[in-house]
Coordinates of C-alpha atoms and ligand atoms in Angstrom, one line a residue:
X22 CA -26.1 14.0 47.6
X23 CA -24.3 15.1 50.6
X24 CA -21.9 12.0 51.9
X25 CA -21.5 10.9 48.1
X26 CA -17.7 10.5 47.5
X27 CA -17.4 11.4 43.4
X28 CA -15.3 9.5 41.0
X29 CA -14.2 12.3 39.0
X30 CA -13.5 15.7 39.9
X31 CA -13.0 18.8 37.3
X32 CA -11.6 22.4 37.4
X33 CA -12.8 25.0 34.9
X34 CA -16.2 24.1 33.7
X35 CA -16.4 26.1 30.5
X36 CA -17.7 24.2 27.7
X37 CA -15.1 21.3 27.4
X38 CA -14.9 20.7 31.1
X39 CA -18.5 20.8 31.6
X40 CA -19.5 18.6 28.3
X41 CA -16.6 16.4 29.5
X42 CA -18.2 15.6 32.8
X43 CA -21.6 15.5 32.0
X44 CA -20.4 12.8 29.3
X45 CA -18.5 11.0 32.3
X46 CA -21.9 10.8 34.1
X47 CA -23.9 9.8 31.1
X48 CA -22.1 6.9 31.2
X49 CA -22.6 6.0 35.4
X50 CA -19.9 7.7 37.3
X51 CA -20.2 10.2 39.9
X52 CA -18.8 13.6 38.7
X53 CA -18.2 16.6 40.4
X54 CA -17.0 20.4 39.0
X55 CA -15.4 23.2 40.4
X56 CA -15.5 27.0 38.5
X57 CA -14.4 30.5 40.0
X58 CA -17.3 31.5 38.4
X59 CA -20.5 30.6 40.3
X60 CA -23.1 30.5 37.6
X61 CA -21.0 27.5 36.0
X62 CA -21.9 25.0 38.6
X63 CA -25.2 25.7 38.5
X64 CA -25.4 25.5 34.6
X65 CA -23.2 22.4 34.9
X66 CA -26.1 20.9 37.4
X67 CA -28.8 22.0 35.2
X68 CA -27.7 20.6 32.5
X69 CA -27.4 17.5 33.2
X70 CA -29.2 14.3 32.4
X71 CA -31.9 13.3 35.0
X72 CA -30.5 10.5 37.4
X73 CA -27.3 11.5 37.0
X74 CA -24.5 12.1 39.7
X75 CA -23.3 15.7 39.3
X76 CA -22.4 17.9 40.8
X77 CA -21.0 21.5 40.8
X78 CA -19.2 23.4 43.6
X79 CA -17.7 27.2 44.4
X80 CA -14.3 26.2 46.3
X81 CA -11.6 23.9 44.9
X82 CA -11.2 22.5 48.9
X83 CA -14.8 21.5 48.2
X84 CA -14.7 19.8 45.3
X85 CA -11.0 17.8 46.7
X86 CA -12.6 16.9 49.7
X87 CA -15.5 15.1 48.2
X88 CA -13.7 12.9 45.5
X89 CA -12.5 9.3 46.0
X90 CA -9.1 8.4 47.1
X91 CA -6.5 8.3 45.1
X92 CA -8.3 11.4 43.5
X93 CA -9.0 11.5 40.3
X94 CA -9.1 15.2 38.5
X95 CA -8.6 17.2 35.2
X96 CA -7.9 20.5 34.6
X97 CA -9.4 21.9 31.6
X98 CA -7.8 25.8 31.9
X99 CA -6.4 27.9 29.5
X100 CA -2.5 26.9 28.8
X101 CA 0.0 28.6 30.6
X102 CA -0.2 30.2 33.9
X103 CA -3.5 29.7 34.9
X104 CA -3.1 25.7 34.4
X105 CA 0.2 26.6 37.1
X106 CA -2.3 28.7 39.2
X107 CA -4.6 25.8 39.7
X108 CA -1.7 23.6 40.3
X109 CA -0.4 26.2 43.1
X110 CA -3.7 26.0 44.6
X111 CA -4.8 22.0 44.7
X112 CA -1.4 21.4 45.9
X113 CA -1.9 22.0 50.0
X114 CA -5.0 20.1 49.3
X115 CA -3.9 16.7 47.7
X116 CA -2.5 13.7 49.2
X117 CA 0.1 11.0 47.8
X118 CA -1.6 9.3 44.9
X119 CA -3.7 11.8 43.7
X120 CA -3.7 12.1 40.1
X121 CA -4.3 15.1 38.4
X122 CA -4.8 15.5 34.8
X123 CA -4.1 19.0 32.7
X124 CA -6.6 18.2 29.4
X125 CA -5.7 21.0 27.8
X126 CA -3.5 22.2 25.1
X127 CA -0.2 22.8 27.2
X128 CA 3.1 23.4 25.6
X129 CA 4.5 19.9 26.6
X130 CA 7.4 20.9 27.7
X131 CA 5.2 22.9 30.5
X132 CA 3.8 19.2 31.2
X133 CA 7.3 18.0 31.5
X134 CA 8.5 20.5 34.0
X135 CA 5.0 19.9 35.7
X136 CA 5.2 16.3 36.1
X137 CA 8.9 16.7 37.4
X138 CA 8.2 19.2 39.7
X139 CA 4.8 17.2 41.4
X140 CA 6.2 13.9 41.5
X141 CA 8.1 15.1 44.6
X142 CA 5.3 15.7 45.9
X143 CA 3.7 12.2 45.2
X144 CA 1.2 13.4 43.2
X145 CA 0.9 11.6 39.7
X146 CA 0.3 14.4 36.9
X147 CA -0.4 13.5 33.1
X148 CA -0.4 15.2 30.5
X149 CA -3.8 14.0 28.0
X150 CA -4.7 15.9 24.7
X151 CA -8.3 15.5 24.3
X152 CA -9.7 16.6 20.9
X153 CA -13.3 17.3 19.1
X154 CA -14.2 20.1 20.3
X155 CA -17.5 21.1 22.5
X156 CA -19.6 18.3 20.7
X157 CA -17.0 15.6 20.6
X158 CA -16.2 16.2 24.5
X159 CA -19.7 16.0 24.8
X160 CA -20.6 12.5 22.8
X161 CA -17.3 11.2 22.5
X162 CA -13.9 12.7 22.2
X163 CA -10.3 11.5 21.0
X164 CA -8.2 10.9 24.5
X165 CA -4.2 11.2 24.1
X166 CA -2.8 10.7 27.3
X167 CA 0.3 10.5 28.3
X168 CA 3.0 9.7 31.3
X169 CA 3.2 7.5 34.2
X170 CA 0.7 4.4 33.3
X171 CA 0.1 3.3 37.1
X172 CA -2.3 6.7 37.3
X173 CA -3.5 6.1 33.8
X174 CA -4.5 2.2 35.0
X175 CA -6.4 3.9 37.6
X176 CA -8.6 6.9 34.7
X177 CA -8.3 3.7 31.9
X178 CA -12.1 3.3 32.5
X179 CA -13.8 6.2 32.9
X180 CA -11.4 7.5 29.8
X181 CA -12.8 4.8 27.8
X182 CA -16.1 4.8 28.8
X183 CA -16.2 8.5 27.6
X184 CA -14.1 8.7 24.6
X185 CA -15.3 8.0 20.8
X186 CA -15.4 4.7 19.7
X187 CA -15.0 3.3 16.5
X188 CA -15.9 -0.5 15.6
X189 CA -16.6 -0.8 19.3
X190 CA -13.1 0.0 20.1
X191 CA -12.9 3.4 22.4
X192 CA -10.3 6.1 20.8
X193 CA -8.0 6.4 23.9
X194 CA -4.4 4.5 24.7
X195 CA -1.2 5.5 26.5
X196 CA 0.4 6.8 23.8
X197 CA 4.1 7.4 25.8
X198 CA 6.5 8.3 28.3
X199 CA 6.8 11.7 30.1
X200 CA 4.6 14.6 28.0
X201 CA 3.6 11.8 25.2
X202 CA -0.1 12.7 25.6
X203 CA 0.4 16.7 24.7
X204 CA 2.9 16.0 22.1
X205 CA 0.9 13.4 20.3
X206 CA -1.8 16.6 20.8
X207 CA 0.1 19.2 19.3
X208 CA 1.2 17.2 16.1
X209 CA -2.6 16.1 15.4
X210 CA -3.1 20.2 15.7
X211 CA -0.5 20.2 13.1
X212 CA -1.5 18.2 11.0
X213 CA -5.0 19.7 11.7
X214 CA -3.6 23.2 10.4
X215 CA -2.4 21.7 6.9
X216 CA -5.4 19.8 6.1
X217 CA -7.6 22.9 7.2
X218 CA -4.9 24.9 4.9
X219 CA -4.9 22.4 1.7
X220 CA -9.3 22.5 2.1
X221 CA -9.0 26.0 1.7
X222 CA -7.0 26.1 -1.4
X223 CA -9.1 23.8 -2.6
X224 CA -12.3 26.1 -1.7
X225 CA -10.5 29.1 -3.4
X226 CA -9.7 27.3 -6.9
X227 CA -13.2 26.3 -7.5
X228 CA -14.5 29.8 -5.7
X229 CA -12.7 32.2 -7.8
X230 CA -10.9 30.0 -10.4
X231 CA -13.5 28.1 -11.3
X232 CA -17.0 30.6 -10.6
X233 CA -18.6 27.8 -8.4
X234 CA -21.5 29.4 -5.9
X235 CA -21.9 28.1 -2.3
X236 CA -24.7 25.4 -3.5
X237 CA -22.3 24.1 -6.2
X238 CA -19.3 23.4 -3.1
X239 CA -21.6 22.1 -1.1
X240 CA -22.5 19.6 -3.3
X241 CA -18.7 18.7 -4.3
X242 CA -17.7 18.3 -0.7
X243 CA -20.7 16.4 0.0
X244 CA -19.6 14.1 -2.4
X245 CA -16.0 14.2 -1.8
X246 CA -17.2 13.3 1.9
X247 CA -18.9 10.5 0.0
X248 CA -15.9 9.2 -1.1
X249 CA -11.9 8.2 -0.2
X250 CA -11.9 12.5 1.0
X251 CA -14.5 10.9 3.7
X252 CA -13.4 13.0 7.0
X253 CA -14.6 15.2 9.7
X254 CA -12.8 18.2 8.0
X255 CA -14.7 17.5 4.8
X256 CA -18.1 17.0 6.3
X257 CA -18.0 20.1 8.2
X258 CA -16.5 22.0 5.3
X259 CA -19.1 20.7 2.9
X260 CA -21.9 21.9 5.8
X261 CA -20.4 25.4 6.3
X262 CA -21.5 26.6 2.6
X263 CA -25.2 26.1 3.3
X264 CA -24.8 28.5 6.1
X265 CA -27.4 31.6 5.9
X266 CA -25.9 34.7 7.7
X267 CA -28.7 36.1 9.8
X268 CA -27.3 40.0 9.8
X269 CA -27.4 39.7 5.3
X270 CA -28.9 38.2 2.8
X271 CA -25.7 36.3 1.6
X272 CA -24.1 33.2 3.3
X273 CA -22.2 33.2 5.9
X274 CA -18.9 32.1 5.1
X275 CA -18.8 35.4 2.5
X276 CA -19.0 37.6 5.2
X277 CA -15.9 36.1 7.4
X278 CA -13.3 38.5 6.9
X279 CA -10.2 36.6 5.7
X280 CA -8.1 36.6 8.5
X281 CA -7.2 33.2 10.4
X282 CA -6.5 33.0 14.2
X283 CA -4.3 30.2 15.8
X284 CA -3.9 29.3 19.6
X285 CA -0.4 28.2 18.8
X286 CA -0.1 25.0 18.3
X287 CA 0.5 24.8 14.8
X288 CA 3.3 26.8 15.8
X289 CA 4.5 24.8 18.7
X290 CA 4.4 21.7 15.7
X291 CA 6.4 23.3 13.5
X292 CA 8.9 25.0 15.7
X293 CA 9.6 21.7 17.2
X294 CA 9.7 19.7 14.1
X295 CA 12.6 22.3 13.4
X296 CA 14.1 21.3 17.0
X297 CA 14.0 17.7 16.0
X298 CA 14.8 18.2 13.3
X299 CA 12.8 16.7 10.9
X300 CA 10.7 18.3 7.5
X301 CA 6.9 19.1 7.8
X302 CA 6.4 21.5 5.3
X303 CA 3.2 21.5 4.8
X304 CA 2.7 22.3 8.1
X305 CA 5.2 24.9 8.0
X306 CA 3.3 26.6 5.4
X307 CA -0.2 26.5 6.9
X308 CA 1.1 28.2 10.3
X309 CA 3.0 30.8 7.7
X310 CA -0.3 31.3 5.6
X311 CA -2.5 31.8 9.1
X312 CA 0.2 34.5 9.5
X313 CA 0.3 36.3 6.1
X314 CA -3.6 36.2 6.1
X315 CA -3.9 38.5 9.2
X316 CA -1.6 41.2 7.3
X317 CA -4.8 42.2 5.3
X318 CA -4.0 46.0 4.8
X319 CA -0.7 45.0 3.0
X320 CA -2.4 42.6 0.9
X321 CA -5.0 45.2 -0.1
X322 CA -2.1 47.5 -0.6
X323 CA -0.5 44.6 -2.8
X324 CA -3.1 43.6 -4.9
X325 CA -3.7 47.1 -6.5
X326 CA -0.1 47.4 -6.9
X327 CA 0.3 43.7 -8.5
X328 CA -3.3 44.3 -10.2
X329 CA -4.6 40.6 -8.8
X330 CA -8.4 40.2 -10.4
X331 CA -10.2 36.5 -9.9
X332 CA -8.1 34.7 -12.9
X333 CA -10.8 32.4 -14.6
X334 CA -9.4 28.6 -14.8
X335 CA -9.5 27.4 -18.3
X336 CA -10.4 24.2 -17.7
X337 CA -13.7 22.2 -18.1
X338 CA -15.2 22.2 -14.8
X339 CA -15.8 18.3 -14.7
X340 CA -12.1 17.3 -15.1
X341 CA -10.7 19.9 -13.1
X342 CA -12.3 18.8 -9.9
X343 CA -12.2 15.1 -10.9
X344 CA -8.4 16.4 -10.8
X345 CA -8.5 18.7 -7.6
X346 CA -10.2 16.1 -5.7
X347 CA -7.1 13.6 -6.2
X348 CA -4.6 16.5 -5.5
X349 CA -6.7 17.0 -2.1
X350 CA -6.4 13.4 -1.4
X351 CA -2.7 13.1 -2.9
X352 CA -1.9 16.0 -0.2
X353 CA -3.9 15.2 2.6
X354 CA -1.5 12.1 2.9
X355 CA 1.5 14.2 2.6
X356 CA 0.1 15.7 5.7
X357 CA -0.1 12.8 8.0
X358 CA 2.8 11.3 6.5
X359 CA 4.9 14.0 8.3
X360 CA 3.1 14.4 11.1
X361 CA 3.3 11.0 11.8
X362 CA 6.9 10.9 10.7
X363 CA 7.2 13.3 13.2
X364 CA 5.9 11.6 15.6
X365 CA 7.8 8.6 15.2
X366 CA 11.5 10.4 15.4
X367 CA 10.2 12.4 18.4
X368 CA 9.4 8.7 19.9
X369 CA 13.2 7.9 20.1
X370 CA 14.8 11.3 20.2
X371 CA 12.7 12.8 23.3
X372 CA 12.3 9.1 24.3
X373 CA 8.7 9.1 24.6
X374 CA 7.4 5.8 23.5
X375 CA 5.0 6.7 21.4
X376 CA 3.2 3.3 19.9
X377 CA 2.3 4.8 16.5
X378 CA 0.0 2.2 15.6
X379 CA -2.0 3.1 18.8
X380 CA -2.0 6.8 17.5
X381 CA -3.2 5.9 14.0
X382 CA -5.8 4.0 16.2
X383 CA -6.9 6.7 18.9
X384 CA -7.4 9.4 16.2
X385 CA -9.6 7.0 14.0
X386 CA -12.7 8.5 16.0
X387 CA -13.9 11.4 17.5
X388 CA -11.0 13.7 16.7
X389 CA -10.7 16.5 14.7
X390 CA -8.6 14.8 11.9
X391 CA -10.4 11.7 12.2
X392 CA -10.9 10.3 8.6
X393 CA -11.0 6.8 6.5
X394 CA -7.4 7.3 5.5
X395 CA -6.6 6.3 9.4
X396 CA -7.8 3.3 8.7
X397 CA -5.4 2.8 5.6
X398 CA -2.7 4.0 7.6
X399 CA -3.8 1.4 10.7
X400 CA -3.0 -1.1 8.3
X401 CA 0.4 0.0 7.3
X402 CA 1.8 0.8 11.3
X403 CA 0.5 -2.4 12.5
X404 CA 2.3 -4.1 9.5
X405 CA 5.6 -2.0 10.5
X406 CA 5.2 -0.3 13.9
X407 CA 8.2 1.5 13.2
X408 CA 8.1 2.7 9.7
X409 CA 9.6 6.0 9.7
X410 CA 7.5 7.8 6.8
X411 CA 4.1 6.7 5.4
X412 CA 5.5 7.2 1.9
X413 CA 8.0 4.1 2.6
X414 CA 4.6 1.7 3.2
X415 CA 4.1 -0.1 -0.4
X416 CA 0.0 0.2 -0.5
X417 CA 0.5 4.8 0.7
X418 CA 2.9 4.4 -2.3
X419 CA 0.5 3.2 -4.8
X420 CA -2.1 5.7 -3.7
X421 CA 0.0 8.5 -4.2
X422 CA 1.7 7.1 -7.3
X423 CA -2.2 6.6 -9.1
X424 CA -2.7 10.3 -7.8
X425 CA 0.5 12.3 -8.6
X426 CA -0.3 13.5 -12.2
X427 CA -3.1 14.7 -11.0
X428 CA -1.4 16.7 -8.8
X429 CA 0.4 18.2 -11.2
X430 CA -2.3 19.5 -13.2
X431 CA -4.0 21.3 -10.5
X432 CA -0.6 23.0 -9.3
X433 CA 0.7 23.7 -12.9
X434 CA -2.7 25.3 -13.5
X435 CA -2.9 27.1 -10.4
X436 CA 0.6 28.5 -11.0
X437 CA -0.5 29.8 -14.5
X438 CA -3.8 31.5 -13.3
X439 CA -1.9 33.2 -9.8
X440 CA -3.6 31.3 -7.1
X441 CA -2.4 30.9 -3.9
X442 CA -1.8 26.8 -3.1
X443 CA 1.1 27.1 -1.1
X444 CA -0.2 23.8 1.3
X445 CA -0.7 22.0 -1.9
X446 CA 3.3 23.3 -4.1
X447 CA 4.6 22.1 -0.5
X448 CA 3.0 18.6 0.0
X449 CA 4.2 18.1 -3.9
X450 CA 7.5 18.9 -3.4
X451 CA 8.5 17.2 0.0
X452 CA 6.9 14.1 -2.3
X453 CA 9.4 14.7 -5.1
X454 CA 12.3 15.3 -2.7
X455 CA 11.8 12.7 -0.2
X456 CA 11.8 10.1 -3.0
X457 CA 14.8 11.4 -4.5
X458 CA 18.2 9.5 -3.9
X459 CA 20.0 12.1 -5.4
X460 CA 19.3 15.7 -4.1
X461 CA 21.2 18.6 -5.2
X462 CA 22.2 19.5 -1.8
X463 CA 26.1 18.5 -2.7
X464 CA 26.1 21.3 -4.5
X465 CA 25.2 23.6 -1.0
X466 CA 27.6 21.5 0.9
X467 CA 30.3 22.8 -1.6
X468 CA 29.0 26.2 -0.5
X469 CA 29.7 26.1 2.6
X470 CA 32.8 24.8 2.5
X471 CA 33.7 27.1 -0.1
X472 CA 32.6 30.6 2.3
X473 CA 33.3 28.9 5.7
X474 CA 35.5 25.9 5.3
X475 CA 32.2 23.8 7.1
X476 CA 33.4 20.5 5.1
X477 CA 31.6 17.3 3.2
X478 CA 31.7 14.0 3.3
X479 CA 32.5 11.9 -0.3
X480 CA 30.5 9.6 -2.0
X481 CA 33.7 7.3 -2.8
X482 CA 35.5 7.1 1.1
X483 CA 34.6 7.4 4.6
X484 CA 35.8 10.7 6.5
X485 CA 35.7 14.4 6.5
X486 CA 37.1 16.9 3.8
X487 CA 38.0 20.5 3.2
X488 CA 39.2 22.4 0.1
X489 CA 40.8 25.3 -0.6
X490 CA 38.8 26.4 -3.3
X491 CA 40.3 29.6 -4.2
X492 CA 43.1 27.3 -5.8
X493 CA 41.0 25.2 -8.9
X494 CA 43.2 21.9 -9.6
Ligands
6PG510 C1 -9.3 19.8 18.8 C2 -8.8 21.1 18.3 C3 -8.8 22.1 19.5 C4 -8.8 23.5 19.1 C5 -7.6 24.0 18.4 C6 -7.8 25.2 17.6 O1 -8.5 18.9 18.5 O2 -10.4 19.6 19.3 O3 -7.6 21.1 17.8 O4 -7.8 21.7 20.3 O5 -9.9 23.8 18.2 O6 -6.7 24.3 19.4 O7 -6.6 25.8 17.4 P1 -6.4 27.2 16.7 O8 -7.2 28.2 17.5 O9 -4.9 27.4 16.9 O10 -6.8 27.1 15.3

């Protein structure tokens, strides 16, 4: 293998980068992978499929000097500084053309300064979420990339010769300008964070409100999988409950202590949607649940205080989760709705570019969030590329509409039995207020006129207006 030149070089060959590139040379291209530590190029080599090209090297001059010109490579570090570390180092070693790709989950605003600060040095950077975790690099991933689309012309193939595909279609376009690819990223981790928050509530009300044992939600989400709930998220959720915990004799998802870790990005989603601005509550709520969750000695503290016991839902089983399972469904396209929404402001106000129908497309396979809903939604972006909110498409409409009582029940009983379903109050209440012409926010706009002479606008003439409100007419 010693004069080969490789197509495709990587840095950081933990999991991701190494199931990446072994899934690059599954499908005929010559890979090669770089790793301070040693032992990873040699498991990256041993691992891979016979009559393959790969290979796996100690220096980063090594692995430069051996890759096709313009280079081609991907970074998959941790965000922040190391991702700026490599940088720093391949620098002195690229020439102009190179492209290099950070496939991580950076901040994109670090991809922004990134790609502003290389392109004086010729080098092309892009920005490219890549979801599905270690299996989904492995057989087929969801590819997001973003930025200047001469270097993504040059990656197109071996992107979509790795990624998922779905009805022969592979899940990868350029989805924008600039930091397009890790923004589109951060929102799917968004959305990714309420759907992983609405399942939950779900899992409690049946759990505890309801008395259900592991075999019993197994067997619901199975079925739900079965039907229009049919998504990754579901499936996996639906697997977890037959899960034997080899240090008891119970299953393991009873002995995970309740406490939820987060990488950021369902921060980042939220904190940005804020920036925008523009409403994703739901979202909002599952990053602030992930929090509350880790303050576990309070909530000990707080349920003795507040006496909270496992309140029994008085309802027959049957209809309940006839009626839970269209709440689920009812919410789950609240979810996407604003991420998407989202998406598409972000598109003109950051002046990204971002094809949403190409989105809708890329995340149909291989993704976290992939689900059949995509394919509903497909239909409604390519009708109306730049529909603003899922919930103004006439077909989403009648889906929620059929669902909506539904989703009432489950939160009305909820309330009156004490549980929890804060994703669920929130994805029913942006519904009500987003189709609501009238909103009672004159009434805070008086407010704040009243305290800080902020002024309103009328209803019957253009312009702006202050009172003195002290003196009533
Ligand atoms: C994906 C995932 C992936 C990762 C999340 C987890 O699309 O493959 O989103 O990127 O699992 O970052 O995020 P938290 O640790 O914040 O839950």
């Amino acid at each position: 293998m010693t004069n080969i030149q490789f197509d495709f070089g990587m840095v950081g060959l933990g999991v991701m980068g190494r199931n990446l590139l072994l899934n690059m040379a599954d499908h005929g291209f010559s890979v090669i992978g770089f790793d301070k530590d040693i032992q990873k190029g040699a498991a990256l080599e041993s691992s891979a499929t016979p009559n393959t090209v790969v290979k796996g090297v100690s220096t980063l001059a090594e692995m430069v000097q051996q890759l096709k010109r313009p280079r081609k490579l991907m970074m998959l570090v941790p965000a922040g500084k190391p991702v700026d570390d490599v940088i720093t180092d391949l620098l002195p070693l690229l020439e102009d053309g190179d492209i290099v790709i950070d496939g991580g989950n950076s901040h994109y605003t670090d991809t922004l300064r990134r790609l502003n600060g290389l392109k004086g040095n010729g080098i092309h950077f892009m920005g490219v979420g890549i979801s599905g975790g270690e299996q989904g690099a492995r057989t087929g991933p969801s590819i997001m990339p973003g930025g200047d689309p001469d270097a993504y012309r040059e990656v197109k193939s071996i992107l979509e010769a790795v990624a998922a595909k779905v009805g022969g279609s592979p899940c990868v376009a350029h989805l924008g300008k600039g930091a397009a690819g890790h923004y589109v990223k951060m929102v799917h981790n968004g959305i990714e964070y309420a759907i992983m928050q609405l399942i939950s509530e779900s899992y409690d009300l049946m759990r505890r409100g309801l008395g259900l044992d592991n075999d019993d939600l197994h067997k619901i989400y199975r079925q739900w999988n079965e039907g229009e709930l049919q998504s990754f998220l579901i499936e996996i959720t639906a697997d977890i409950f037959l899960q034997k915990d080899d240090k008891s004799e119970n299953r393991l998802v009873d002995m995970i202590l309740d406490k939820a870790g987060s990488k950021g990005t369902g921060k980042w989603t939220s904190q940005d949607a804020m920036d925008l601005p523009i409403s994703v509550p739901v979202i909002d709520m599952a990053v602030a649940l992930r929090d509350l969750s880790t303050y576990k000695d309070e909530r000990i503290q707080a349920a003795a205080l507040y006496r909270t016991g496992h309140a029994h839902i008085d309802v027959p089983q049957e209809v309940f989760i006839q009626q839970l399972q269209d709440a689920l469904f009812f919410a789950t396209i609240i979810c996407y709705a604003q991420g998407l929404a989202m998406l598409q402001k972000a598109s003109t106000e950051l002046a990204m570019e971002i094809p949403l129908p190409e989105v809708v497309r890329v995340w149909r396979g291989g993704c976290i969030i992939r689900s059949s809903l995509l394919e509903t939604f497909l239909k409604a972006y390519q009708a109306n590329p730049s529909l603003q909110n899922l919930l103004l498409d006439k077909d989403i409409a009648q889906l929620l509409l059929a669902k909506r009582q539904h989703m009432r029940n489950i939160i009305m009983h909820a309330a009156q039995t004490g549980y929890a379903i804060v994703g669920l109050m929130a994805s029913l209440g942006y519904f009500d207020a987003y189709r609501s012409e009238h909103l009672p926010t004159n009434l805070i706009q008086a407010q704040r006129d009243f305290f800080g002479a902020h002024t309103y606008q009328r209803i019957d003439m253009p312009g702006t207006f202050h009172t003195d409100w002290n003196h009533r007419g």
